[in-house]
GROMACS .gro file of C-alpha atoms in nm:
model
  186
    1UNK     CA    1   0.221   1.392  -1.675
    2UNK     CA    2   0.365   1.584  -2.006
    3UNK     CA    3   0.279   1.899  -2.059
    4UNK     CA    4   0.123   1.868  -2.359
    5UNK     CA    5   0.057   2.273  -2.458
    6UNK     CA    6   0.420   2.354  -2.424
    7UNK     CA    7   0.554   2.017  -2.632
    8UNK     CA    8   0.298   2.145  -2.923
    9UNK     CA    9   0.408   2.484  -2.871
   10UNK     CA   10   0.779   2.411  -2.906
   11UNK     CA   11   0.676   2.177  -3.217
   12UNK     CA   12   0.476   2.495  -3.353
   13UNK     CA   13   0.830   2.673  -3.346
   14UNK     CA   14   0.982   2.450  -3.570
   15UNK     CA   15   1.220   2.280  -3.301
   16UNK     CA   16   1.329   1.907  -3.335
   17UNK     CA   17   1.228   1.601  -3.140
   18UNK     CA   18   1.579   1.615  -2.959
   19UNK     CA   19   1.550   1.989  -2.853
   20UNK     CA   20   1.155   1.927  -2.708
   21UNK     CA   21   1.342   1.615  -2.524
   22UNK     CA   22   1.640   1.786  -2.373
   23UNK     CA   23   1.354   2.123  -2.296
   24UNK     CA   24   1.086   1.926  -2.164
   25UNK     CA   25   1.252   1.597  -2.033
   26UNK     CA   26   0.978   1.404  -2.218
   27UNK     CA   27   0.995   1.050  -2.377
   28UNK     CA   28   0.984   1.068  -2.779
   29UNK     CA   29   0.693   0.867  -2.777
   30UNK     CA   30   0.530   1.175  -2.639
   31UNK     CA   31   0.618   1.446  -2.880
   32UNK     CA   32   0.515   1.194  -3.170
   33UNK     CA   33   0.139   1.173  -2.984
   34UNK     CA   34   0.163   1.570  -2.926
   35UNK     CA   35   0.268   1.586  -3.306
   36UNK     CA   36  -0.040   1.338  -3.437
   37UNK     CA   37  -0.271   1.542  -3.254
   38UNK     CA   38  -0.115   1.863  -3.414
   39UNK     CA   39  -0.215   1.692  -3.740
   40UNK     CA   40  -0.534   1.573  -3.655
   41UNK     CA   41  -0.674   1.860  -3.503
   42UNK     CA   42  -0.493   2.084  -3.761
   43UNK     CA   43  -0.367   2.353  -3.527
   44UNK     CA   44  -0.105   2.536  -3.747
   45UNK     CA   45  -0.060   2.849  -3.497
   46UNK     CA   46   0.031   2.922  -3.130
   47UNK     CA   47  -0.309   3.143  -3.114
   48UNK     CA   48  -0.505   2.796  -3.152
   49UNK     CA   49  -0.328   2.650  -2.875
   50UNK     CA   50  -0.348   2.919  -2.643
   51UNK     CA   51  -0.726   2.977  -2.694
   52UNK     CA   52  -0.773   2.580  -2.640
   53UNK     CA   53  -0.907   2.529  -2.283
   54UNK     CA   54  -0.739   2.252  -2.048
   55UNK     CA   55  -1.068   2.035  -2.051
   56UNK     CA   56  -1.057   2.025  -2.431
   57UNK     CA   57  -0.655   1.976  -2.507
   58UNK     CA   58  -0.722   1.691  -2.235
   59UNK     CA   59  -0.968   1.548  -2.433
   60UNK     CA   60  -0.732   1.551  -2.746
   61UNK     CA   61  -0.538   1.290  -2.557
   62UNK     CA   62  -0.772   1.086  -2.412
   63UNK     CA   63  -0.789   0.704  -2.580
   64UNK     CA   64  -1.153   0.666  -2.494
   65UNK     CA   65  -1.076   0.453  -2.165
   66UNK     CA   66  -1.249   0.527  -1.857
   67UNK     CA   67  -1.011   0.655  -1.572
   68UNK     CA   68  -1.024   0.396  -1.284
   69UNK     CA   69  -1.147   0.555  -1.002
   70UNK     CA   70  -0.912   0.665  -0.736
   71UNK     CA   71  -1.164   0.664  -0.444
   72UNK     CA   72  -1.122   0.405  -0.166
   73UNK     CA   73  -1.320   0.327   0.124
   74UNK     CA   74  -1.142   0.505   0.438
   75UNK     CA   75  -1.018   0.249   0.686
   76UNK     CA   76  -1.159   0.320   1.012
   77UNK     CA   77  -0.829   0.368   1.180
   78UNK     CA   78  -0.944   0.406   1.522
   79UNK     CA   79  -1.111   0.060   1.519
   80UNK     CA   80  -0.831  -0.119   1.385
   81UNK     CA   81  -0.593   0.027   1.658
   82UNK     CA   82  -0.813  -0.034   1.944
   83UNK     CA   83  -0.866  -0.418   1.804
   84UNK     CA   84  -0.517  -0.420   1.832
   85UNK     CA   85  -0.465  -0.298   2.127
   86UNK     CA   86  -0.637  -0.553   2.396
   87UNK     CA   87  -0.558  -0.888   2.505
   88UNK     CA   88  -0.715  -1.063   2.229
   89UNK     CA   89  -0.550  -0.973   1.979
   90UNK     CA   90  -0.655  -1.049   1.597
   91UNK     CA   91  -0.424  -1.070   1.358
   92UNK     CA   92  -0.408  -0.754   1.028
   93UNK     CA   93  -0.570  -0.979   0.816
   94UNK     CA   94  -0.864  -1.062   1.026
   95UNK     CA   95  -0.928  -0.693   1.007
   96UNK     CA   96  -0.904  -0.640   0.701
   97UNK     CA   97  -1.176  -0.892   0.599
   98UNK     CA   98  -1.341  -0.700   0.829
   99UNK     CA   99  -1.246  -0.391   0.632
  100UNK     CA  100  -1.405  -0.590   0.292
  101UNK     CA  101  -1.741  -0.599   0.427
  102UNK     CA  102  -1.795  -0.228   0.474
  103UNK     CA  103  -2.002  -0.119   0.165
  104UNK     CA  104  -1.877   0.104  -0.085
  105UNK     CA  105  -2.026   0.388  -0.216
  106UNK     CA  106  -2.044   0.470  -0.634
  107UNK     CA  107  -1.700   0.397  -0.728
  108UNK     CA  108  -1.524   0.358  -0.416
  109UNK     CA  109  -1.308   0.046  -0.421
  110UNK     CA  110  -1.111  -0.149  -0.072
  111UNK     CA  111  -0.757  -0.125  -0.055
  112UNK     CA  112  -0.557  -0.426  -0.100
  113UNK     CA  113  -0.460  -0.643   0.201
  114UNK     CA  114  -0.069  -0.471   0.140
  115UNK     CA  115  -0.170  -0.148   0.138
  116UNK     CA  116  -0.446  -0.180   0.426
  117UNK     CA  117  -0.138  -0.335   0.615
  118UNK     CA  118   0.079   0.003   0.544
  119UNK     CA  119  -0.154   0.221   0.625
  120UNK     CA  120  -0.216   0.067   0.946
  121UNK     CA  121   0.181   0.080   1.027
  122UNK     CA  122   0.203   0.456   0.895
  123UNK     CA  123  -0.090   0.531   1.172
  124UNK     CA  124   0.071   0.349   1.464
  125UNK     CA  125   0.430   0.501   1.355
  126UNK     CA  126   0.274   0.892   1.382
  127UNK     CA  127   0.054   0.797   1.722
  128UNK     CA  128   0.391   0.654   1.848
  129UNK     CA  129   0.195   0.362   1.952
  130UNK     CA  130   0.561   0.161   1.963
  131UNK     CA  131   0.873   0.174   2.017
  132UNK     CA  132   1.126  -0.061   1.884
  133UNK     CA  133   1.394  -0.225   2.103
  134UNK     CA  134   1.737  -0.311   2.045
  135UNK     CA  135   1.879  -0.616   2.069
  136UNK     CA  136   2.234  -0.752   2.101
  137UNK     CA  137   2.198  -1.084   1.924
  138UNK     CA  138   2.276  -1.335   2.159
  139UNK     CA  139   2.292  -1.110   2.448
  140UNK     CA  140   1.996  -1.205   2.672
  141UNK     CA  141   1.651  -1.437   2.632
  142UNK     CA  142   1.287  -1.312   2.611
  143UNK     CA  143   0.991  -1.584   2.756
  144UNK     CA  144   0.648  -1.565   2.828
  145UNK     CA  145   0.377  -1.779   2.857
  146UNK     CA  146   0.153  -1.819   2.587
  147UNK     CA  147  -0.217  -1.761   2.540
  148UNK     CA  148  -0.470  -1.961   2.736
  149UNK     CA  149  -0.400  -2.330   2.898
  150UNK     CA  150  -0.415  -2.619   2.652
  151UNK     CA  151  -0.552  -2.989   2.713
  152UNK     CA  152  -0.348  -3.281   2.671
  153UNK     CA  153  -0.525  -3.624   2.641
  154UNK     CA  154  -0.302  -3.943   2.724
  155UNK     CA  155  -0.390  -4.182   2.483
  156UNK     CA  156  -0.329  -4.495   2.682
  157UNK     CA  157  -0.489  -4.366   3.023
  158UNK     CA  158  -0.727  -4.099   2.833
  159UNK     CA  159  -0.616  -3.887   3.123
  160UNK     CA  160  -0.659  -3.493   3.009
  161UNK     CA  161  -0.398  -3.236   3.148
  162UNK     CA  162  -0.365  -2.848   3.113
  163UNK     CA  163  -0.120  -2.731   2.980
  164UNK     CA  164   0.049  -2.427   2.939
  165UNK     CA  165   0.277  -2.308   2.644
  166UNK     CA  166   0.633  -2.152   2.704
  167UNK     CA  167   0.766  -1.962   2.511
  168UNK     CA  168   1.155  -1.843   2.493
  169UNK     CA  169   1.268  -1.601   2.234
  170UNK     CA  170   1.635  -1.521   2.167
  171UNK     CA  171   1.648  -1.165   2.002
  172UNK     CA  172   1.851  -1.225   1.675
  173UNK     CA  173   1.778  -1.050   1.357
  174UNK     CA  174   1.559  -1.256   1.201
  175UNK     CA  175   1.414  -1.385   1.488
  176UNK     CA  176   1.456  -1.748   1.585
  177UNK     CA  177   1.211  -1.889   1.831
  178UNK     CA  178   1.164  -2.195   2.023
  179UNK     CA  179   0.827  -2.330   2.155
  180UNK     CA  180   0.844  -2.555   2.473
  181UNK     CA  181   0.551  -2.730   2.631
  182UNK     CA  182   0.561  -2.746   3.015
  183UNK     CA  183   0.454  -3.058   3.246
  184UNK     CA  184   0.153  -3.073   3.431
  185UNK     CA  185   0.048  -2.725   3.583
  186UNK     CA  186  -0.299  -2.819   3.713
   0.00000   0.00000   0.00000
């Protein structure tokens, strides 16, 4: 934020817009609002500056709009990193609609589902709660099996099967997967 005291200070002095620019680093637009207020308030001296307290030269530039609060409801951390943690595990946005429902207090607002999503990363980057592997694209194959056994239901016979899903990853930068769905494993 400008410095508002020292821009009407310099304008007290006589100096140009240019020389409170290349001083100050301040946008012209600036010095023209310090300069109205210089008018409107009718301070002619550096004494009626300096005896001006911070509350009331802040006022003097205040357009009447109520500051949006800055106060957010805290994300409990510790919840959202134990959720994550198990076998079930739901996915960021899940929590943060569980985030939404905690109530807010005065002027507290939720964070948006972006920034809920980098605070959560920040917090598992400092706990060191991963640790990124490198790949060699091409190089080998990752597979697993996937979740809990499905049911298949012939259509003709109306025979059901379980299922289970296999899944084979080859590491590449942008991460190409294939899904393939085994035979009966009853």
């Amino acid at each position: 934020m400008a410095d508002y005291r020292k821009i009407m200070l310099l304008l007290l002095q006589g100096r140009s817009y240019r020389q409170v620019q290349t001083l100050l680093n301040c946008s012209h637009r600036t010095i023209s609002k310090a300069r109205q207020v210089l008018e409107q308030q009718e301070f002619t001296t550096p004494q009626q500056l300096k005896g001006l307290s911070d509350e009331a030269l802040e006022q003097c530039f205040t357009d009447g709009r109520k500051a949006v609060s800055t106060s957010f409801v805290p994300i409990d951390i510790d919840a959202v990193i134990k959720a994550r943690i198990g076998r079930k595990k739901p996915p960021l946005k899940v929590l943060w609609a569980r985030y939404l429902r905690t109530k807010t207090t005065g002027s507290q607002r939720h964070y948006q589902y972006e920034r809920f999503c980098q605070l959560v990363a920040e917090q598992v980057q400092q706990r060191n709660l991963t640790s990124p592997i490198a790949h060699e694209p091409g190089h080998t194959m990752q597979v697993d099996w996937a979740g809990t056994k499905m049911q298949v239901v012939d259509p003709i016979t109306c025979r059901t099967a379980k299922v289970s899903i296999f899944v084979a990853t080859l590491p590449l930068p942008n991460s190409l997967k294939w899904y393939f769905c085994s035979d009966d494993l009853v």
